[in-house]
Amino acid sequence: HLANWGASNTTLVALQPNTGRILAMVGSADFYSEDISGQVNMALTGRQPGSSIKPLTYVTAFERGWTPGTLIWDVESVFTDEWGQIYTPKNFDDRFHGPTLVRGALANSYNIPAVKTLDYVGVCDFIRRANEIGIHSLHDEGCVTGGKPSDYWLALTLGGGEVSPLEMVSFYAT
């Protein structure tokens, strides 16, 4: 039951990976419930994907020559944006893991290496790659005009943008 998990609504999308054909799609737990906006198809609605978007960050780095064996440091790191705002990502376990390979950082869902990787590839290249593989809900006018991203920053790799569940399932099918 959803309430046991602290949820009031959910969605499900299942695709045939080799064709992209939708096998099953449930957009709401209860179409007739106004309390949960049941008539809104949550499979098509932007949601924060959390760490499930991290593989896209690493795919983008692989296009630039990284491999699963690339060394990355999981240490305290401070990033400053162009407006002087400071961002210090933390891992879910509040620990630093030192030198780690990309494969280990991804397998353990470490946040700091993912943020460092997005800093390396750039938010605009990440969004470009997302758009190329069918995630069209991520877009930034600054990237389109050749400027700097204005809507997103490095937390994008931790799920800081909204993507529909259908887009995420399509990404994984790819």
Short mmCIF file of C-alpha atoms in Angstrom, two decimals:
data_model
loop_
_atom_site.label_atom_id
_atom_site.label_comp_id
_atom_site.label_asym_id
_atom_site.label_seq_id
_atom_site.Cartn_x
_atom_site.Cartn_y
_atom_site.Cartn_z
CA HIS A 1 0.00 0.00 0.00
CA LEU A 2 1.32 3.45 -0.88
CA ALA A 3 0.59 4.96 2.52
CA ASN A 4 3.00 2.48 4.12
CA TRP A 5 5.77 4.20 2.16
CA GLY A 6 4.57 7.75 2.86
CA ALA A 7 3.22 8.19 -0.66
CA SER A 8 -0.22 9.15 -1.89
CA ASN A 9 0.28 8.68 -5.61
CA THR A 10 2.62 6.85 -7.95
CA THR A 11 3.25 5.99 -11.58
CA LEU A 12 4.58 3.04 -13.54
CA VAL A 13 6.06 2.87 -17.03
CA ALA A 14 7.28 -0.30 -18.74
CA LEU A 15 8.84 -0.22 -22.22
CA GLN A 16 10.03 -2.80 -24.69
CA PRO A 17 13.71 -1.71 -24.77
CA ASN A 18 14.50 -2.66 -28.36
CA THR A 19 11.44 -0.92 -29.84
CA GLY A 20 10.50 1.74 -27.27
CA ARG A 21 6.93 0.41 -27.33
CA ILE A 22 5.01 1.18 -24.15
CA LEU A 23 3.98 -2.12 -22.58
CA ALA A 24 2.32 -0.63 -19.51
CA MET A 25 1.74 2.86 -18.20
CA VAL A 26 -0.12 3.81 -15.05
CA GLY A 27 -0.36 7.55 -14.63
CA SER A 28 -2.00 7.68 -11.22
CA ALA A 29 -2.95 5.53 -8.28
CA ASP A 30 -6.59 6.63 -8.57
CA PHE A 31 -7.90 8.47 -11.63
CA TYR A 32 -11.01 9.65 -9.77
CA SER A 33 -9.27 11.04 -6.66
CA GLU A 34 -9.18 14.82 -6.55
CA ASP A 35 -7.04 14.67 -3.38
CA ILE A 36 -4.07 13.37 -5.39
CA SER A 37 -4.90 15.09 -8.70
CA GLY A 38 -5.67 11.64 -10.03
CA GLN A 39 -6.46 12.82 -13.54
CA VAL A 40 -2.91 14.13 -13.98
CA ASN A 41 -0.81 11.53 -15.79
CA MET A 42 2.26 11.45 -13.56
CA ALA A 43 4.13 9.31 -16.12
CA LEU A 44 4.24 12.38 -18.37
CA THR A 45 4.76 14.99 -15.64
CA GLY A 46 8.19 16.32 -14.66
CA ARG A 47 9.51 14.88 -11.41
CA GLN A 48 12.94 15.14 -9.84
CA PRO A 49 14.71 11.90 -10.82
CA GLY A 50 17.21 11.88 -7.97
CA SER A 51 20.32 9.81 -8.48
CA SER A 52 18.78 7.88 -11.38
CA ILE A 53 20.05 10.68 -13.67
CA LYS A 54 23.71 10.18 -12.65
CA PRO A 55 24.46 7.62 -15.40
CA LEU A 56 23.71 10.30 -17.99
CA THR A 57 26.42 12.48 -16.43
CA TYR A 58 28.96 9.69 -16.74
CA VAL A 59 27.87 8.82 -20.31
CA THR A 60 28.58 12.42 -21.24
CA ALA A 61 32.05 12.14 -19.64
CA PHE A 62 32.69 8.88 -21.52
CA GLU A 63 32.13 10.79 -24.75
CA ARG A 64 35.09 12.95 -23.71
CA GLY A 65 37.43 10.03 -23.12
CA TRP A 66 36.63 8.97 -19.57
CA THR A 67 36.18 5.27 -18.88
CA PRO A 68 34.71 3.29 -15.97
CA GLY A 69 38.32 3.05 -14.76
CA THR A 70 38.90 6.83 -14.62
CA LEU A 71 40.06 7.93 -11.17
CA ILE A 72 38.03 10.60 -9.41
CA TRP A 73 38.47 11.99 -5.91
CA ASP A 74 35.58 11.77 -3.50
CA VAL A 75 36.72 14.47 -1.09
CA GLU A 76 35.14 17.61 0.32
CA SER A 77 34.71 19.97 -2.61
CA VAL A 78 33.40 23.51 -2.83
CA PHE A 79 31.98 24.99 -6.03
CA THR A 80 31.15 28.64 -6.61
CA ASP A 81 28.78 29.77 -9.34
CA GLU A 82 29.09 32.96 -11.37
CA TRP A 83 26.97 34.85 -8.80
CA GLY A 84 29.19 33.81 -5.90
CA GLN A 85 26.82 31.22 -4.47
CA ILE A 86 28.70 28.36 -2.80
CA TYR A 87 27.72 24.73 -3.23
CA THR A 88 29.31 21.96 -1.16
CA PRO A 89 27.76 18.61 -2.10
CA LYS A 90 27.58 15.82 0.45
CA ASN A 91 27.35 12.07 0.06
CA PHE A 92 24.29 10.28 1.44
CA ASP A 93 26.44 8.66 4.13
CA ASP A 94 28.13 11.96 5.12
CA ARG A 95 31.53 10.40 4.42
CA PHE A 96 34.29 10.96 1.90
CA HIS A 97 35.68 7.91 0.14
CA GLY A 98 38.94 9.31 -1.24
CA PRO A 99 40.24 8.10 -4.58
CA THR A 100 37.62 6.03 -6.38
CA LEU A 101 37.07 4.83 -9.90
CA VAL A 102 34.09 6.09 -11.87
CA ARG A 103 32.59 2.58 -11.82
CA GLY A 104 32.70 2.58 -8.01
CA ALA A 105 31.37 6.13 -7.74
CA LEU A 106 28.40 5.22 -9.93
CA ALA A 107 27.81 1.82 -8.33
CA ASN A 108 27.74 3.43 -4.88
CA SER A 109 25.83 6.50 -6.06
CA TYR A 110 28.37 8.89 -4.57
CA ASN A 111 27.22 12.48 -4.99
CA ILE A 112 30.52 14.34 -4.92
CA PRO A 113 32.11 12.46 -7.86
CA ALA A 114 28.90 12.93 -9.86
CA VAL A 115 28.94 16.68 -9.21
CA LYS A 116 32.64 16.83 -10.14
CA THR A 117 31.87 14.94 -13.33
CA LEU A 118 29.09 17.36 -14.27
CA ASP A 119 31.44 20.25 -13.54
CA TYR A 120 33.91 18.64 -15.94
CA VAL A 121 31.45 18.03 -18.80
CA GLY A 122 29.42 21.20 -18.28
CA VAL A 123 25.71 21.62 -17.72
CA CYS A 124 25.05 22.62 -21.34
CA ASP A 125 26.76 19.51 -22.75
CA PHE A 126 24.83 17.38 -20.24
CA ILE A 127 21.55 18.95 -21.39
CA ARG A 128 22.57 18.54 -25.05
CA ARG A 129 23.21 14.83 -24.50
CA ALA A 130 19.96 14.44 -22.57
CA ASN A 131 18.06 16.03 -25.47
CA GLU A 132 19.82 13.79 -28.01
CA ILE A 133 18.64 10.66 -26.21
CA GLY A 134 15.06 11.88 -25.77
CA ILE A 135 14.98 13.76 -22.47
CA HIS A 136 13.44 16.96 -23.79
CA SER A 137 12.11 18.35 -20.54
CA LEU A 138 15.63 19.52 -19.65
CA HIS A 139 16.39 22.65 -21.60
CA ASP A 140 18.06 25.93 -20.85
CA GLU A 141 17.82 29.05 -22.97
CA GLY A 142 21.32 30.08 -21.93
CA CYS A 143 22.70 26.89 -23.47
CA VAL A 144 20.69 27.40 -26.66
CA THR A 145 21.97 30.93 -27.20
CA GLY A 146 25.56 29.93 -26.51
CA GLY A 147 25.64 31.54 -23.09
CA LYS A 148 25.86 30.03 -19.66
CA PRO A 149 23.12 27.86 -18.19
CA SER A 150 20.67 29.90 -16.18
CA ASP A 151 18.11 27.36 -15.03
CA TYR A 152 20.34 24.61 -13.66
CA TRP A 153 23.64 24.12 -11.99
CA LEU A 154 25.67 21.22 -10.64
CA ALA A 155 22.86 19.72 -8.53
CA LEU A 156 21.31 18.73 -11.87
CA THR A 157 23.25 15.44 -11.67
CA LEU A 158 21.65 14.74 -8.30
CA GLY A 159 18.15 15.15 -9.71
CA GLY A 160 17.88 18.94 -9.52
CA GLY A 161 15.86 19.16 -12.74
CA GLU A 162 12.47 17.74 -13.57
CA VAL A 163 12.18 14.82 -15.99
CA SER A 164 9.13 12.72 -16.72
CA PRO A 165 9.18 9.06 -15.69
CA LEU A 166 8.50 8.15 -19.35
CA GLU A 167 11.67 10.03 -20.39
CA MET A 168 13.73 8.29 -17.70
CA VAL A 169 12.47 4.84 -18.69
CA SER A 170 13.27 5.68 -22.33
CA PHE A 171 16.78 6.73 -21.29
CA TYR A 172 17.36 3.42 -19.54
CA ALA A 173 15.91 1.54 -22.51
CA THR A 174 18.51 3.29 -24.68
#
